[in-house]
Short mmCIF file of C-alpha atoms in Angstrom, two decimals:
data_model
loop_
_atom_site.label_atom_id
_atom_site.label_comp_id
_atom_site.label_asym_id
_atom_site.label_seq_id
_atom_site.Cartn_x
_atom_site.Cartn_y
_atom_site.Cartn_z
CA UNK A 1 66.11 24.83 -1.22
CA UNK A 2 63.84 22.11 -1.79
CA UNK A 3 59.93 24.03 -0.35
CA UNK A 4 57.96 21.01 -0.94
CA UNK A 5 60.47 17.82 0.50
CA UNK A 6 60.88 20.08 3.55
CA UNK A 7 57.24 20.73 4.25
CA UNK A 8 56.37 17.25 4.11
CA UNK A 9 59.24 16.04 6.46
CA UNK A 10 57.86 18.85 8.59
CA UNK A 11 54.40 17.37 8.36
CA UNK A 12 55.73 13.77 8.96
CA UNK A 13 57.21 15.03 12.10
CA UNK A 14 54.76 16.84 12.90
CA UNK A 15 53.64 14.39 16.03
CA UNK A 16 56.89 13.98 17.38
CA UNK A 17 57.59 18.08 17.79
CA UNK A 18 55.64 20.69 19.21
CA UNK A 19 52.85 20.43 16.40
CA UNK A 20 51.53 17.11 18.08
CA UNK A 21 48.61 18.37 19.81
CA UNK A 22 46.90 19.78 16.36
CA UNK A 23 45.05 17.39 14.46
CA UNK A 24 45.48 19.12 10.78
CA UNK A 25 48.89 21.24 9.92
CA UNK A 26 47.53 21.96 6.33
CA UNK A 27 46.60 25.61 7.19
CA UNK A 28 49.98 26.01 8.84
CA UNK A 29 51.94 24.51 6.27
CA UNK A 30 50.19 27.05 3.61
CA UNK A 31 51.12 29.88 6.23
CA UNK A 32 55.00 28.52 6.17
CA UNK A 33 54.95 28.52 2.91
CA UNK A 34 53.71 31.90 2.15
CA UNK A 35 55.34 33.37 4.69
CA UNK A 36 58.73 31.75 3.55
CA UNK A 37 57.96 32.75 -0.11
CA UNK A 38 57.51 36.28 0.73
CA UNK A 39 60.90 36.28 2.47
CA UNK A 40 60.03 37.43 5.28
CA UNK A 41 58.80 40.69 4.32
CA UNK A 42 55.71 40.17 7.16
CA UNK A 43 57.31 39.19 10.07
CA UNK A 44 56.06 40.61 14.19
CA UNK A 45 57.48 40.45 17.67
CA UNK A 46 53.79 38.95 18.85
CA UNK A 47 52.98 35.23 19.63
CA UNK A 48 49.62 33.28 18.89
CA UNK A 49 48.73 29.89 19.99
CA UNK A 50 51.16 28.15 17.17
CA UNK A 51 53.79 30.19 17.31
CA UNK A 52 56.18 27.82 18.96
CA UNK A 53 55.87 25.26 16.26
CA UNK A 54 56.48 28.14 13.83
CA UNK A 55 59.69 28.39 14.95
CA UNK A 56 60.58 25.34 15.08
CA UNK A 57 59.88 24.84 11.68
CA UNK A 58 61.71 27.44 10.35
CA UNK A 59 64.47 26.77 12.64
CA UNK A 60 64.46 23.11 10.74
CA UNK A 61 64.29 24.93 7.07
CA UNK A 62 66.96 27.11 8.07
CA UNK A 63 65.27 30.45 8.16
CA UNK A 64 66.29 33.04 10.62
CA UNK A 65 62.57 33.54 13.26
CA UNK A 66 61.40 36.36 14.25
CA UNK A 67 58.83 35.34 15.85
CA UNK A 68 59.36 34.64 19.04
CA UNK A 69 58.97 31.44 21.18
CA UNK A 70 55.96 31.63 23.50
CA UNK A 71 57.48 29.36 26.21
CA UNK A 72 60.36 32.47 26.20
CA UNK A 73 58.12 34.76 27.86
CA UNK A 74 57.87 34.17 31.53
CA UNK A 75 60.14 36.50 33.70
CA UNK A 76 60.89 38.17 36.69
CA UNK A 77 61.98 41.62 36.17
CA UNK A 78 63.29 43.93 39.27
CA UNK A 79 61.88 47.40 38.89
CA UNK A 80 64.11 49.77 36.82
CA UNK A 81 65.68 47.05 34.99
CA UNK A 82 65.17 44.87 31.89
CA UNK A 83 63.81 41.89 31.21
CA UNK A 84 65.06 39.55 28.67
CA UNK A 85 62.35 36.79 27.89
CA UNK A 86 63.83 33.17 28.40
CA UNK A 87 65.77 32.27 25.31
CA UNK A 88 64.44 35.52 23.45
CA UNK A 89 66.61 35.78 20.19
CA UNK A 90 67.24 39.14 19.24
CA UNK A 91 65.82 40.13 16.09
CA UNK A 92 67.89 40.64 12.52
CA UNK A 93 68.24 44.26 11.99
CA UNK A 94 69.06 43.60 8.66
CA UNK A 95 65.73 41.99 8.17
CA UNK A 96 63.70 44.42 10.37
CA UNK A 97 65.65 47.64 10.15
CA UNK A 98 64.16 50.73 11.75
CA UNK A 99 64.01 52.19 8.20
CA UNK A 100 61.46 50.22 7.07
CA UNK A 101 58.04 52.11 7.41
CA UNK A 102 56.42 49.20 6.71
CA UNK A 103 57.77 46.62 9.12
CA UNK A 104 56.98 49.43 11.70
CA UNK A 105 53.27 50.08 10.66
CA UNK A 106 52.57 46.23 10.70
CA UNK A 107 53.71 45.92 14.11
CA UNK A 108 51.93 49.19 15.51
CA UNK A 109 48.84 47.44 13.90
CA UNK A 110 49.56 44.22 15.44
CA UNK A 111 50.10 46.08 18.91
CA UNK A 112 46.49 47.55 18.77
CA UNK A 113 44.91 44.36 17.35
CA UNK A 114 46.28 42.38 20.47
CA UNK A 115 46.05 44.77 23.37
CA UNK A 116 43.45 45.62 25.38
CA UNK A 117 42.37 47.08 28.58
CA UNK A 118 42.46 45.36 31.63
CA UNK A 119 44.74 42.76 30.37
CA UNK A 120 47.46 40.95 32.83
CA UNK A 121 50.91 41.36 32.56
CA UNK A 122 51.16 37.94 31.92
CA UNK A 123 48.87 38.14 29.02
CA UNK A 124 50.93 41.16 27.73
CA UNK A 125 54.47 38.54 27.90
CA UNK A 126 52.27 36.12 25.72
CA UNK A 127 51.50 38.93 23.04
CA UNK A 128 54.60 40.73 23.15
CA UNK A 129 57.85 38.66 23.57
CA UNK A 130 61.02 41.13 23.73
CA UNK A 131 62.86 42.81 26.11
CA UNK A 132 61.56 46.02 28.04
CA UNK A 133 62.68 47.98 30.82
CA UNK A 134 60.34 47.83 34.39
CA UNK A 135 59.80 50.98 36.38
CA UNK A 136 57.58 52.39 39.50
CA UNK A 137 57.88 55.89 37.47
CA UNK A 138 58.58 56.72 34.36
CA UNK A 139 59.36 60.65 35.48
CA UNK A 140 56.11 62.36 33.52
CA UNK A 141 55.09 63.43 36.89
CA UNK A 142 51.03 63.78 37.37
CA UNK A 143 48.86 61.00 38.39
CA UNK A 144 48.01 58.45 35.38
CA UNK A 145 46.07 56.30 37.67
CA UNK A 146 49.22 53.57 36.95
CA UNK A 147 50.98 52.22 39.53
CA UNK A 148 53.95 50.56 37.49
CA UNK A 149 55.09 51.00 33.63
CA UNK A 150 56.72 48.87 31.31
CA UNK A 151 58.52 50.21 28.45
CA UNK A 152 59.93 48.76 24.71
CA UNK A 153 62.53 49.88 21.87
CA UNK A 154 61.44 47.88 18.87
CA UNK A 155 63.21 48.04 15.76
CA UNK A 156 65.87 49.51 17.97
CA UNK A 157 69.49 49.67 16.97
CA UNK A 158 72.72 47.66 18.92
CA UNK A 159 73.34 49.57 21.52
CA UNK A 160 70.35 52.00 21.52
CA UNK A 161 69.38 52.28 25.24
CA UNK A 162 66.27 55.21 25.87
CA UNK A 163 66.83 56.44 29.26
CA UNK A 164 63.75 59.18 29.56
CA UNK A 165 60.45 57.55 29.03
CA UNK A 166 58.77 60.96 29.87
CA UNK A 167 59.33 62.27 26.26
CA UNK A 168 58.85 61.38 22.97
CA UNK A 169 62.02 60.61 21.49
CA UNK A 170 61.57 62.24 18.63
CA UNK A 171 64.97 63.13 17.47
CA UNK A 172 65.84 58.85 17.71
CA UNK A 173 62.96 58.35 15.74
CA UNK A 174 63.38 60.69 13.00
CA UNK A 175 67.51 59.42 12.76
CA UNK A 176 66.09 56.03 12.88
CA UNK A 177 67.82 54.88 16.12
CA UNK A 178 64.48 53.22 16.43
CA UNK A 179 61.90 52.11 14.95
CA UNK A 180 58.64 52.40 17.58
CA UNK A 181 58.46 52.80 21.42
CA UNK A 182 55.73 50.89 23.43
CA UNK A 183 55.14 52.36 26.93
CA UNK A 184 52.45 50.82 29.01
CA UNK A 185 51.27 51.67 32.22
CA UNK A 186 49.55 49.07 34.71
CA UNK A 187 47.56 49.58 37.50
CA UNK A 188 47.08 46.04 40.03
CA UNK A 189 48.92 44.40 37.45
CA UNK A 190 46.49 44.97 34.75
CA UNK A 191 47.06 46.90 31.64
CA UNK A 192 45.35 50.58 32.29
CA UNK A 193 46.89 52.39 29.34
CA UNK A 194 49.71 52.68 26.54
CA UNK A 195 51.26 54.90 24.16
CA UNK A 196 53.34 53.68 21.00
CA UNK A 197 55.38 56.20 19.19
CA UNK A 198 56.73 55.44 15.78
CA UNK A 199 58.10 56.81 12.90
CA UNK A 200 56.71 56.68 9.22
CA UNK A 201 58.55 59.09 6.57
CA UNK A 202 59.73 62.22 7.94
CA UNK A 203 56.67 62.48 10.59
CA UNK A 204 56.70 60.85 14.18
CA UNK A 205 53.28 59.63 15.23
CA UNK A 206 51.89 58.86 18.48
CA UNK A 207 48.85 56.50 19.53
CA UNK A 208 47.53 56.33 22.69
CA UNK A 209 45.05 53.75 24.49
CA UNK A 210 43.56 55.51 26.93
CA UNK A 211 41.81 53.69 30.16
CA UNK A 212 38.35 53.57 29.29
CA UNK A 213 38.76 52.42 25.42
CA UNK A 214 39.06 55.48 23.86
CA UNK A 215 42.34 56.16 21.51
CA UNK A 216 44.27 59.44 20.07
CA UNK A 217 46.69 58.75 17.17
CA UNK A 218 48.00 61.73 15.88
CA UNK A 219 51.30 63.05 14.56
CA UNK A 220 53.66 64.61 17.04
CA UNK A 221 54.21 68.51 16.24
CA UNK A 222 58.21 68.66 16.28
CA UNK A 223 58.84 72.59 16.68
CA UNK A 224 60.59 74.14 14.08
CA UNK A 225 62.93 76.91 15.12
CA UNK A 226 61.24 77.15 18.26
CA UNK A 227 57.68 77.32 17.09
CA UNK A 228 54.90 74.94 17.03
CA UNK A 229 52.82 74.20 13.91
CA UNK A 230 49.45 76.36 14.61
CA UNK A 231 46.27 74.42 15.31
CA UNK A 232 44.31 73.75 12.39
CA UNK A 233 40.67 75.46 12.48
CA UNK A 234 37.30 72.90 11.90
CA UNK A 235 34.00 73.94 11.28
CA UNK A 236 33.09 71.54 14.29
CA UNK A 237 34.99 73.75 16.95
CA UNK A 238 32.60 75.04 19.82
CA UNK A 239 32.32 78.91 20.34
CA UNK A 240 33.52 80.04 23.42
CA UNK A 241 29.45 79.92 25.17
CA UNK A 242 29.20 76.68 23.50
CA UNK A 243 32.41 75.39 25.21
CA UNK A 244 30.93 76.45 28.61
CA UNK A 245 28.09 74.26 27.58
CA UNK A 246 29.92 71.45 26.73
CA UNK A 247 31.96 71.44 30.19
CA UNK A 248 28.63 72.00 31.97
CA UNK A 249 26.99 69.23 30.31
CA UNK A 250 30.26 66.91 30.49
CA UNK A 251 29.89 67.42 34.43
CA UNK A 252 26.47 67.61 35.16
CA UNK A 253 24.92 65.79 32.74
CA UNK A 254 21.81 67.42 32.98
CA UNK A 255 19.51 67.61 29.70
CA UNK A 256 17.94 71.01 30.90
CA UNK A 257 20.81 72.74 29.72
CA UNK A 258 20.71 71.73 25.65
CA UNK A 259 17.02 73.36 26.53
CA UNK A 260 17.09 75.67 22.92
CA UNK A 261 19.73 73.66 21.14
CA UNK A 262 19.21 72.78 17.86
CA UNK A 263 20.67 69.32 16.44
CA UNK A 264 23.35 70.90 14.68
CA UNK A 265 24.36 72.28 18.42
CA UNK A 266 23.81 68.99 20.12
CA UNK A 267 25.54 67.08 17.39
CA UNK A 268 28.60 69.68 17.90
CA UNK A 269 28.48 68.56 21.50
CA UNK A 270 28.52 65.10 20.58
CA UNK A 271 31.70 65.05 18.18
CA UNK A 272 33.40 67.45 20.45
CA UNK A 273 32.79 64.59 23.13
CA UNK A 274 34.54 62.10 20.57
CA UNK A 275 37.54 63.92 20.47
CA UNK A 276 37.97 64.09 24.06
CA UNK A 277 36.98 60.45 24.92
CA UNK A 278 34.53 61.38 27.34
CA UNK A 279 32.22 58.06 26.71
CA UNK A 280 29.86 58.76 29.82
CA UNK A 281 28.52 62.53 27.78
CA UNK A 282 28.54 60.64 24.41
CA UNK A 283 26.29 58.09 26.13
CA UNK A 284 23.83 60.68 27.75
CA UNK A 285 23.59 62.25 24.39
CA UNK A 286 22.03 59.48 22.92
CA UNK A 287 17.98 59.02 23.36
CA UNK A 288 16.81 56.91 25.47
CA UNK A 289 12.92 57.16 25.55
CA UNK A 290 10.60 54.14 25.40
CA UNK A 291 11.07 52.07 22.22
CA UNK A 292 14.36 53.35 21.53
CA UNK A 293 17.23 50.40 21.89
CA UNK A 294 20.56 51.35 23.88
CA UNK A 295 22.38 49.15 26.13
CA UNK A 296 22.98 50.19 29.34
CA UNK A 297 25.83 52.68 30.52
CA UNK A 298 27.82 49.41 31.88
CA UNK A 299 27.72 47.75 28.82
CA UNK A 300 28.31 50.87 27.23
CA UNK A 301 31.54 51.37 28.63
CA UNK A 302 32.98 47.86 29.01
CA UNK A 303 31.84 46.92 25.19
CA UNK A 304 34.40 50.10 24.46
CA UNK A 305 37.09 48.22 25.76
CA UNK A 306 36.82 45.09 23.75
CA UNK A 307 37.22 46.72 20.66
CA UNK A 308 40.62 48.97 19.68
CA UNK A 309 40.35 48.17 16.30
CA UNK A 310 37.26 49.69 16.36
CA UNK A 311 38.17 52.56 18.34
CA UNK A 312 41.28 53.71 16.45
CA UNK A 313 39.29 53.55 12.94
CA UNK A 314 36.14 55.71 14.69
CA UNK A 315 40.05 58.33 15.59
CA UNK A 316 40.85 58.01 11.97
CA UNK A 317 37.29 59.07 10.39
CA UNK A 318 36.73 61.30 13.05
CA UNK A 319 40.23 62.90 12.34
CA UNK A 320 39.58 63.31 8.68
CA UNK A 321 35.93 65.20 9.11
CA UNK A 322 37.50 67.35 11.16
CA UNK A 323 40.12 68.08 8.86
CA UNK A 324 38.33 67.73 5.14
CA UNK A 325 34.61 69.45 6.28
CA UNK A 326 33.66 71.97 4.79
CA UNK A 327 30.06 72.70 6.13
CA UNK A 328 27.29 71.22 8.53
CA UNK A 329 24.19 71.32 7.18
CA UNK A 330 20.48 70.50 8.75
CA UNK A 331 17.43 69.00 6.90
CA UNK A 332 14.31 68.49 9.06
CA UNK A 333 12.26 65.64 7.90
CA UNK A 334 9.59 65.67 11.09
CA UNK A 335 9.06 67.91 14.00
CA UNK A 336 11.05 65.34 16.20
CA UNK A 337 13.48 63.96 13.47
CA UNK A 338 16.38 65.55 11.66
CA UNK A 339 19.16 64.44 9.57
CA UNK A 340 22.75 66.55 10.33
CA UNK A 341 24.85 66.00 7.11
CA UNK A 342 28.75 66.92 6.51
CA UNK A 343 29.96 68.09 3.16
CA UNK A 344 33.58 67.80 2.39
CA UNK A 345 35.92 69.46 1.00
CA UNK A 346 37.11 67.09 -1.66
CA UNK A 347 33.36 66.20 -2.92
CA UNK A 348 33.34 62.29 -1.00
CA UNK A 349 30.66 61.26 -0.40
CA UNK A 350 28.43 63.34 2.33
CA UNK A 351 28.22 61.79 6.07
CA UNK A 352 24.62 61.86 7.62
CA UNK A 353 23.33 61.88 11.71
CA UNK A 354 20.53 61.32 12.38
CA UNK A 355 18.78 63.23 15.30
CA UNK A 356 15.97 62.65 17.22
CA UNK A 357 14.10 64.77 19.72
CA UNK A 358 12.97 62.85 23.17
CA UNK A 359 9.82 63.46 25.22
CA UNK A 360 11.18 66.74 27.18
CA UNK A 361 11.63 68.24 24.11
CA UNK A 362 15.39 67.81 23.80
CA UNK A 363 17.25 66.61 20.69
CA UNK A 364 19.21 64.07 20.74
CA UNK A 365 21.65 61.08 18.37
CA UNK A 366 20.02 58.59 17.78
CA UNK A 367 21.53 55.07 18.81
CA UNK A 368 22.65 54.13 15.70
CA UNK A 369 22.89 57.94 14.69
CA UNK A 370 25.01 58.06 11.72
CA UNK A 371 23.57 56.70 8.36
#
């Protein structure tokens, strides 16, 4: 195959195909290229403003797309059934097997890079062009604050039809029957939360987008003759009188009860607060006295939502303190300043917070607390 004579028919065309509206196709010719060169090693279910042409192109070259047209998308789906996009092509499972870890990790990345919060459904059909099944309940019981879900088998093999959405199908995972599973829950026709559950190794993961920003990716405990896998111990787990605390405060929000806490206890409140994606008590634990900068709690909270990149790397460190620490230390450098610092296990480098105390006399994170 002749690259080069091909890529500039494609650019000579260019005007007379769906390219015609861009006034430079050098940076997408470079991205055919590579992406042709690499053989398709990199290749997602999600659409961006070119994508169209993309195809196209490749169509002309005589590579197999995967992805997928954006004018495809648009659908009318009767609850309970599935939708097939338009002229969706099913994807090569050759190419894209469910066995490939890394295939399945790009496109979990590229499903947290493009959704967010609050997005519309037709949004969602621009980002994510294949097939998935619509339903008023997906049978988890419990009130999710969704009033419809949308589910997706990706990497899924011919055939393979999930019928439970209330459980992690762990057992398809694991044989490979699948590759990843993309439930989503909407609420007025706006994207209110999602879970994807995928398979890497031996290990099924699952991430979840929670409503207000917050994420949990974690792998899923698959009991082992009955028995689940104990829960690992952290020296950042509350006492039982400083969980009361922490549920007090999470409620109330009153600063008159970390009266007598020292940072190291109102830090412990904080991370605790982290793993639980309560935003509103990780916000209230933050000074706020004159001079000190923090937006307000609306900003706070909407700012959370623009970022799930963000959010799922904050999961990730946060997961590995809790699981590498090895002690919490305190080094007071004023009467109303401190610095909190974690040690780890494996010697990296130690993580520092600093603290500051507020005019009542309470300590608290500063805005930009960790160092």
């Amino acid at each position: 195959m002749n690259l080069d004579k091909l890529l500039e028919e494609f650019k000579g065309t260019a005007d007379r195909t769906l390219l015609r509206g861009m006034d430079d196709t050098t940076g997408l010719e470079e991205r055919i290229r590579m992406n042709i060169e690499k053989k398709g090693k990199k290749r997602f279910r999600f659409t961006y403003p070119v994508s169209a042409a993309l195809v196209a192109v490749v169509l002309v070259i005589g590579f197999t797309p995967y992805l997928l047209q954006k004018e495809s998308t648009s659908t009318h789906t009767p609850s309970g059934t599935s939708a097939e996009p338009g002229t969706h092509q099913k994807p090569d499972p050759k190419a894209h097997p469910a066995s490939d870890d890394q295939a399945i990790m790009e496109t979990v990345d590229e499903i947290v890079g493009a959704l967010r919060v609050g997005m519309t459904q037709d949004q969602i059909k621009d980002k994510v062009s294949t097939t998935y099944t619509a339903m008023d309940d997906y049978g988890a019981g419990g009130d999710d604050g969704a009033d419809e879900y949308w589910g997706y088998s990706i990497f899924a093999k011919e055939g393979y039809k999930r019928k439970d959405w209330a459980m992690i199908e762990t057992e398809s995972l694991l044989k490979r029957d699948v590759g990843l599973e993309l439930l989503v829950g909407w609420k007025d026709k706006k994207l209110h939360w999602y879970t994807v559950s995928y398979v890497q190794g031996k290990d099924v993961y699952l991430f979840k987008m929670n409503s207000n920003g917050t994420v949990h990716e974690d792998v899923v405990d698959v009991p082992q003759d009955g028995t689940q896998t104990p829960v690992a111990t952290s020296v950042f787990d509350l006492k039982p009188e400083e969980q009361d605390r922490y549920y007090n405060y999470m409620y109330e929000k009153k600063d008159e009860l970390l009266r007598g806490l020292s940072p190291i206890d109102v830090w412990k409140l904080y991370v605790t607060a982290q793993q639980e994606g309560q935003l509103e008590m990780q916000y209230a634990l933050h000074i706020e006295d004159d001079g000190s900068e923090k937006p307000t709690l609306e900003q706070y909270l909407e700012d959370r939502k623009k970022d799930p990149v963000g959010a799922r790397n904050s999961w990730k460190q946060l997961k590995t303190m809790r699981e590498l620490a090895s002690d919490i230390t305190l080094e007071q450098t004023s009467d109303k300043e401190a610095v909190v610092w974690v040690t780890f296990k494996d010697n990296r480098d130690k993580v520092a917070y600093k603290m500051q105390k507020n005019k009542q006399g309470f300590w608290k994170l500063s805005w930009m607390a960790q160092q």
